[in-house]
Structure formats: structure tokens, C-alpha cells
XYZ file of C-alpha atoms in Angstrom:
291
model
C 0.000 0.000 0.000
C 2.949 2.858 0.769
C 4.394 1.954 -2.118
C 1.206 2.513 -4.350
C 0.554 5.747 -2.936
C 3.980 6.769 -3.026
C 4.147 5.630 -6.994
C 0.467 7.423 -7.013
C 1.704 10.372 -5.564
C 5.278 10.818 -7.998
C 2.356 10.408 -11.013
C 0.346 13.109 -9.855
C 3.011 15.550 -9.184
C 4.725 14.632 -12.579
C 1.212 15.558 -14.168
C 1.481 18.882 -11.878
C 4.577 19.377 -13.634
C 3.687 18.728 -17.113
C 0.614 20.505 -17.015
C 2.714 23.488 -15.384
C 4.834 23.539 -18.174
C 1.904 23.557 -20.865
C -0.138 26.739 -19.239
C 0.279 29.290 -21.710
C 2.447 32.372 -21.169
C 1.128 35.606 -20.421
C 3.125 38.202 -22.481
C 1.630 42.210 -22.185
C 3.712 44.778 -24.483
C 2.809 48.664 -23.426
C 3.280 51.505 -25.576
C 2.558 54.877 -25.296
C 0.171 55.074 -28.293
C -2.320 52.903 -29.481
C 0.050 51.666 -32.310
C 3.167 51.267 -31.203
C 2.690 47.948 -29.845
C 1.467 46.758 -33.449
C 4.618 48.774 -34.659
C 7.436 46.855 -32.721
C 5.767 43.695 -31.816
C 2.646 42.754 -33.949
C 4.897 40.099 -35.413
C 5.576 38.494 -32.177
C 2.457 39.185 -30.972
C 1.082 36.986 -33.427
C 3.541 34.168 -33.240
C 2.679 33.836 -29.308
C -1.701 33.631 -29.985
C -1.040 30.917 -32.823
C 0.775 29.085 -30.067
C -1.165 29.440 -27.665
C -0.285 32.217 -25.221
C -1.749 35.074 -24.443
C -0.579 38.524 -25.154
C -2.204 41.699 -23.973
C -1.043 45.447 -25.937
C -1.372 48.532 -23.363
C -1.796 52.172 -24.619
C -0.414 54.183 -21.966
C -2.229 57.169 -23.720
C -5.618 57.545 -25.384
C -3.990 59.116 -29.246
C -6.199 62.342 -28.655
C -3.387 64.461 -30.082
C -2.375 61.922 -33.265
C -4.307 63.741 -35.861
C -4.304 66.657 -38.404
C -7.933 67.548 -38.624
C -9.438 65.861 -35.688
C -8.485 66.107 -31.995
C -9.578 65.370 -28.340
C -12.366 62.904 -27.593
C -14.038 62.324 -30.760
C -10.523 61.174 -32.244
C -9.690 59.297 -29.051
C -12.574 57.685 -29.522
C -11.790 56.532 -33.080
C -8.358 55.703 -32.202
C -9.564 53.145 -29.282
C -11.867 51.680 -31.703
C -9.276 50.612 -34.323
C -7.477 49.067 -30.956
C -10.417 46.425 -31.141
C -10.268 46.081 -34.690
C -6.639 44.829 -34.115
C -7.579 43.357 -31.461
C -10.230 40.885 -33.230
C -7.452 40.708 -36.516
C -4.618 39.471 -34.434
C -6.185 37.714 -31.686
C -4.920 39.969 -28.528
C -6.271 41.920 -25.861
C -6.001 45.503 -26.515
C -6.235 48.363 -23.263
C -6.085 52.095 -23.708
C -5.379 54.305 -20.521
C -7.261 57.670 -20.418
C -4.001 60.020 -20.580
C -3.911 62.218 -22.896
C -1.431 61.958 -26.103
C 1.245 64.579 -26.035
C 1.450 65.350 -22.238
C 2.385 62.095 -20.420
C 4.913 62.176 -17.621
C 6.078 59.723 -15.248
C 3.700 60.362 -12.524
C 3.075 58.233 -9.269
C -0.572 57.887 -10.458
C 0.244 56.426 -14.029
C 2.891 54.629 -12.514
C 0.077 52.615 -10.096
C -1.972 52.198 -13.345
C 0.981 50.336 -15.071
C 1.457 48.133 -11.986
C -2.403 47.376 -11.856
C -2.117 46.509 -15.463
C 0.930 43.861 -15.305
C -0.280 41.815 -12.353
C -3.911 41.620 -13.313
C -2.593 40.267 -16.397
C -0.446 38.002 -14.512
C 2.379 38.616 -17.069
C 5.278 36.593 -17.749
C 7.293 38.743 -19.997
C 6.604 42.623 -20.486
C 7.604 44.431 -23.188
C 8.080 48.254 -23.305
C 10.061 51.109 -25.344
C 13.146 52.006 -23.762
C 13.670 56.056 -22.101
C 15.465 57.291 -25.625
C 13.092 58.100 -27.862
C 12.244 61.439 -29.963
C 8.449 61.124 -28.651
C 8.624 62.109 -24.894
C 5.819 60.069 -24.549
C 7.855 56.870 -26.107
C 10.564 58.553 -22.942
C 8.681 58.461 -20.119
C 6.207 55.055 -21.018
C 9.664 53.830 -20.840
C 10.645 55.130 -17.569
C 7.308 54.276 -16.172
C 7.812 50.718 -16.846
C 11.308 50.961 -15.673
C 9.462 52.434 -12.267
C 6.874 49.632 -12.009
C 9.331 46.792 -12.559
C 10.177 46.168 -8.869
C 6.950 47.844 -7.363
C 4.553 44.906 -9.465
C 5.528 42.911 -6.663
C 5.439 45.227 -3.348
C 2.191 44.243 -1.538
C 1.473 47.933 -0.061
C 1.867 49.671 -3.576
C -1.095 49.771 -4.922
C -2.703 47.228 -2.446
C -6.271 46.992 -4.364
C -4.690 44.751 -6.693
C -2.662 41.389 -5.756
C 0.944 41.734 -5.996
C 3.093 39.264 -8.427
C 4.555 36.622 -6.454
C 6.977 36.334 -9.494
C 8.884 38.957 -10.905
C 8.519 39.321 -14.914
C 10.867 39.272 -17.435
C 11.264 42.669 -18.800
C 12.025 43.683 -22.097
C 12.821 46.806 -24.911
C 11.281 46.576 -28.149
C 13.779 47.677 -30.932
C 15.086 51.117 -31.699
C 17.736 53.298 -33.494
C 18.879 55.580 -31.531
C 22.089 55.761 -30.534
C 22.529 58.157 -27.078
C 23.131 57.437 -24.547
C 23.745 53.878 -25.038
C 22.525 51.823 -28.628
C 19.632 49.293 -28.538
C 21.288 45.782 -27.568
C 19.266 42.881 -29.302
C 18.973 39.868 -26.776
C 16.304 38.125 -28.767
C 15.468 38.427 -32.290
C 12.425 36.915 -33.619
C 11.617 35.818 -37.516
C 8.132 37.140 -37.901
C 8.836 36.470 -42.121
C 5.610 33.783 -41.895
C 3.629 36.470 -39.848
C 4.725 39.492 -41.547
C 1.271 39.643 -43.335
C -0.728 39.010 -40.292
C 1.376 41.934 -38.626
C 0.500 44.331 -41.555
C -3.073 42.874 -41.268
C -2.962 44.751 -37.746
C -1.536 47.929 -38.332
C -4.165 48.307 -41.651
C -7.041 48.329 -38.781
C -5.188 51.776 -37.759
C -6.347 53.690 -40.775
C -6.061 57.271 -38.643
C -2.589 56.542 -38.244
C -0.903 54.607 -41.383
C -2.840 56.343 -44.289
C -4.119 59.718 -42.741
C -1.744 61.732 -39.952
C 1.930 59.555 -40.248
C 1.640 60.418 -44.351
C 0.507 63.697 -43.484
C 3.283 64.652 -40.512
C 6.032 63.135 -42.088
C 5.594 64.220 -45.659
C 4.784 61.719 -47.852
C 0.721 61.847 -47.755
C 1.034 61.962 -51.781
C 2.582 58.192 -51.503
C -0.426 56.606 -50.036
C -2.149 54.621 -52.486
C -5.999 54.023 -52.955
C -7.423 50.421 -52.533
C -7.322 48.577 -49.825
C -5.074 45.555 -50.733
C -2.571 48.395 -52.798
C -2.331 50.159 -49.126
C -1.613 47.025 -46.832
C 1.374 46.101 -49.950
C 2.513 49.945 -49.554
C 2.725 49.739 -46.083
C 4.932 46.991 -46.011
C 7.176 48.729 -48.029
C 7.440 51.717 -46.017
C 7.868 50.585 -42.697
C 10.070 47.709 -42.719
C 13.974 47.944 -44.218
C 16.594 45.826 -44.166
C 17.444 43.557 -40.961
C 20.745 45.520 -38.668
C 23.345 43.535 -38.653
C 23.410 42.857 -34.642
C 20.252 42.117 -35.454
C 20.914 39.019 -37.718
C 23.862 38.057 -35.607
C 21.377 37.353 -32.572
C 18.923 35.406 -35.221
C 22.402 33.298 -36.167
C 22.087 32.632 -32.498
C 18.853 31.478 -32.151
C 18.330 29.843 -35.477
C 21.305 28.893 -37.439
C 23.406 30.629 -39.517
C 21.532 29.109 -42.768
C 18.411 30.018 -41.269
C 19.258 33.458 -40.043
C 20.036 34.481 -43.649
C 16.483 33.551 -44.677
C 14.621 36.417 -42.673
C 13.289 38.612 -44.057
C 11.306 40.524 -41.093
C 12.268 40.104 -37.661
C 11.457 41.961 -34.064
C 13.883 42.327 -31.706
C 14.411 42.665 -28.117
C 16.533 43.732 -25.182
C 16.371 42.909 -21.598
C 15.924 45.187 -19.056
C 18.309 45.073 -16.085
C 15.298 45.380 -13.898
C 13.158 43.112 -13.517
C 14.089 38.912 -13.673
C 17.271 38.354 -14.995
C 16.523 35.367 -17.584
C 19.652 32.672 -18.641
C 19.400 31.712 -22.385
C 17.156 28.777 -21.370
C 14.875 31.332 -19.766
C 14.933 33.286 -22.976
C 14.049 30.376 -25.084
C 11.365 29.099 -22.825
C 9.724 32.384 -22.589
C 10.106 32.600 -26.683
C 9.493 29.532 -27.382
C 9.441 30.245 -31.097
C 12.904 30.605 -31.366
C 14.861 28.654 -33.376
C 11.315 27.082 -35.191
């Protein structure tokens, strides 16, 4: 009899740890706007859902300021509901904070409503821009990440939401800019298969891609009419060539032969706050890496 329940009981816990292993991760990538997420990790994003996991984009502002001809509430409005429309195209959960576009700083209050946000999603892995930007708002979304990384797990800060009882794994999402320090690629992901799903998102922000990015940066004479013309445009115009730390860090996680083969890829860098992940950290928390 002790040595049936004893066999019993080494079954049951290795079920535990199986099934431990198999619940899906819980990945939540905040940006200041309510496209940047799409921007830097709608590749990604969509690799995770068709594996399972689930993956939550935070707008840390409401886009009230994003426009040429429309402004305030009535854009904000239109700007949260092409959030859902990317949310139903991709397969994510989409939240927009009610901050508005333009002014946000790095203020004890937003700060408790990016804590409240990580643990109730229980996340895993957190994604965020890093505090060199041009866009202040890119800055300080940054820094109030940064701020919340340690806090999501302080019981008395913010105490009307549970505290994590596991620290995160926080991450950058790519970047150019060199000062003070240059982005540092830690994972790279090929999102080639996914690249259409990715543009499939960013099309749901018509405000954005087709009517005030054209219009701010110039080039509002290159958008083309047609639906199908505009998602093959937009390709075009917002992805170049891979860097080549970049493709060094896809050698890494696929192969040399592979590696050559991307064509689109999103990249990441760790955060020194936060968990501190070991490469088999990195590929369990990726776990498309390398397929």
C-alpha cells in the first residue's frame, strides 16, 4: 500500500509538472500610443496567440493628439476603436489608458496604473520602449515601466490589486537611436511567416498609417488608394533591411543558414530590472525561437 501511494503520488506531481509547463504564457507589451505595440511587436504578438499564449497590448495614452484635422475625444474615440479592430485581426487583448497623447509624464498615479495593469494580467514577460526616444511620450512610457518593474511585486503599492509573487521578465522593443547607449538585441524573432498578419494589424489603424503619419512626415502623396494596394505599400514603407546585430542574434537562435532567410524580424533587449533570464529562460519564454 505505501508503495502505491507513493508511486500514485510521484504520477500526480509529474502531471502537476507537465501541465505546469503547458499553461500558456502571459506576455503584455505597453506603448505609449495605441500603435506602437502593433509597430514593434505585432509580429511576435502573433507568433505567441497561434501558439497558444496570451498577449495583452497597453496604450499608456488615449492618441487624442495623433491627428491633423481631428483632436480630443471624438478622435480618441476613433483611435480606441481601431485598438479592437486589431484586437479581433490578431487575436490579442487591446487596453487604452485615459491620458492624454502629447502630455504624459512619469507620474506616481500612471505609474500605479501600469502596476495594476501587469499583475492583473499576470504577465510573464513585459515588453516596453526604452527612455530614448524622440516622442517624450515613447521617454517616459519607458521610464514608467522601468518604475513599475520592482513595485509589481510590493504588496502595499497599490494594495487593491494582488501583488506578483513572481517577478517578470522585462524587455525593450527595438530602436535606433544611438545616445546614450545603442539598442542591444537579446532576442530576435523571424516574424517572415507572420509578416502579413502583422501588416493585417496595423491596416485596422487607418487614422494613423494612411491619414496623420503620411501627413506629418511628408509623404501623404505616396499613399495609395485600394485597400489591398495600401496594406502592400505599407509593407514597403515601414520595414527595411534587418541591422546587422540584429541578424547576428537570429544566427544565435536559429542557425546561420536560417538566419540568412529572414526577411522581417522583431527584436528585443532585456531590461536590467526586472528577472534576470539565462538563455534557457529566454528560449522558454520565446518559445518560437529557433522554429
Amino acid at each position: 500500500m505505501k508503495f502505491t501511494v507513493f508511486a500514485l503520488a510521484v504520477l500526480l506531481a509529474s502531471v502537476a509538472g507537465v501541465q505546469a509547463q503547458e499553461d500558456p504564457l502571459r506576455i503584455i507589451m505597453i506603448g505609449a500610443h495605441p500603435d506602437d505595440c502593433d509597430i514593434k511587436g505585432g509580429g511576435t504578438a502573433s507568433l505567441f496567440v497561434s501558439m497558444g499564449h496570451k498577449v495583452k497590448f497597453v496604450s499608456v495614452t488615449n492618441g487624442d493628439a495623433g491627428h491633423m484635422e481631428e483632436g480630443g475625444g471624438m478622435l480618441a474615440k476613433r483611435r480606441i476603436a481601431e485598438t479592437q479592430e486589431v484586437a479581433r485581426r490578431l487575436g490579442v487583448a487591446y487596453d487604452v489608458l485615459d491620458n492624454h497623447d502629447g502630455e504624459l509624464l512619469p507620474t506616481l498615479e500612471i505609474r500605479l496604473q501600469i502596476i495594476r495593469k501587469i499583475r492583473e494580467w499576470d504577465a510573464d514577460i513585459v515588453i516596453a520602449p526604452r527612455p530614448n526616444d524622440y516622442h517624450p511620450d515613447h521617454r517616459y512610457t519607458g521610464v514608467l515601466v522601468q518604475d513599475a518593474a520592482y513595485m509589481v511585486g510590493v504588496p502595499n503599492v497599490a494594495p487593491d490589486t494582488p501583488p506578483l509573487r513572481k517577478n517578470p521578465v522585462f524587455l525593450y522593443f527595438q530602436d535606433h537611436f544611438q545616445k546614450p547607449n545603442p539598442f542591444e538585441p537579446h532576442v530576435a524573432v523571424d516574424i517572415t511567416q507572420v509578416i502579413d498578419k502583422k501588416i493585417e494589424g496595423m491596416d485596422a489603424h487607418v487614422s494613423q498609417f494612411y491619414e496623420w503619419l503620411p501627413w506629418i512626415g511628408g509623404y501623404a502623396d505616396e499613399v495609395p488608394e485600394g485597400k489591398e494596394a495600401r496594406k502592400e505599400w505599407l509593407k514597403g514603407k515601414r520595414f527595411g533591411s534587418i541591422t546587422p546585430a540584429v541578424r547576428s542574434n537570429l544566427e544565435k537562435w536559429y542557425g546561420p543558414a536560417r538566419a540568412q532567410q529572414v526577411r522581417y524580424a522583431e527584436a528585443f533587449e532585456v531590461c536590467e530590472y526586472g528577472s534576470q533570464p539565462t538563455e534557457e529562460d529566454l528560449k522558454r519564454l520565446f518559445p518560437m525561437l529557433g522554429k
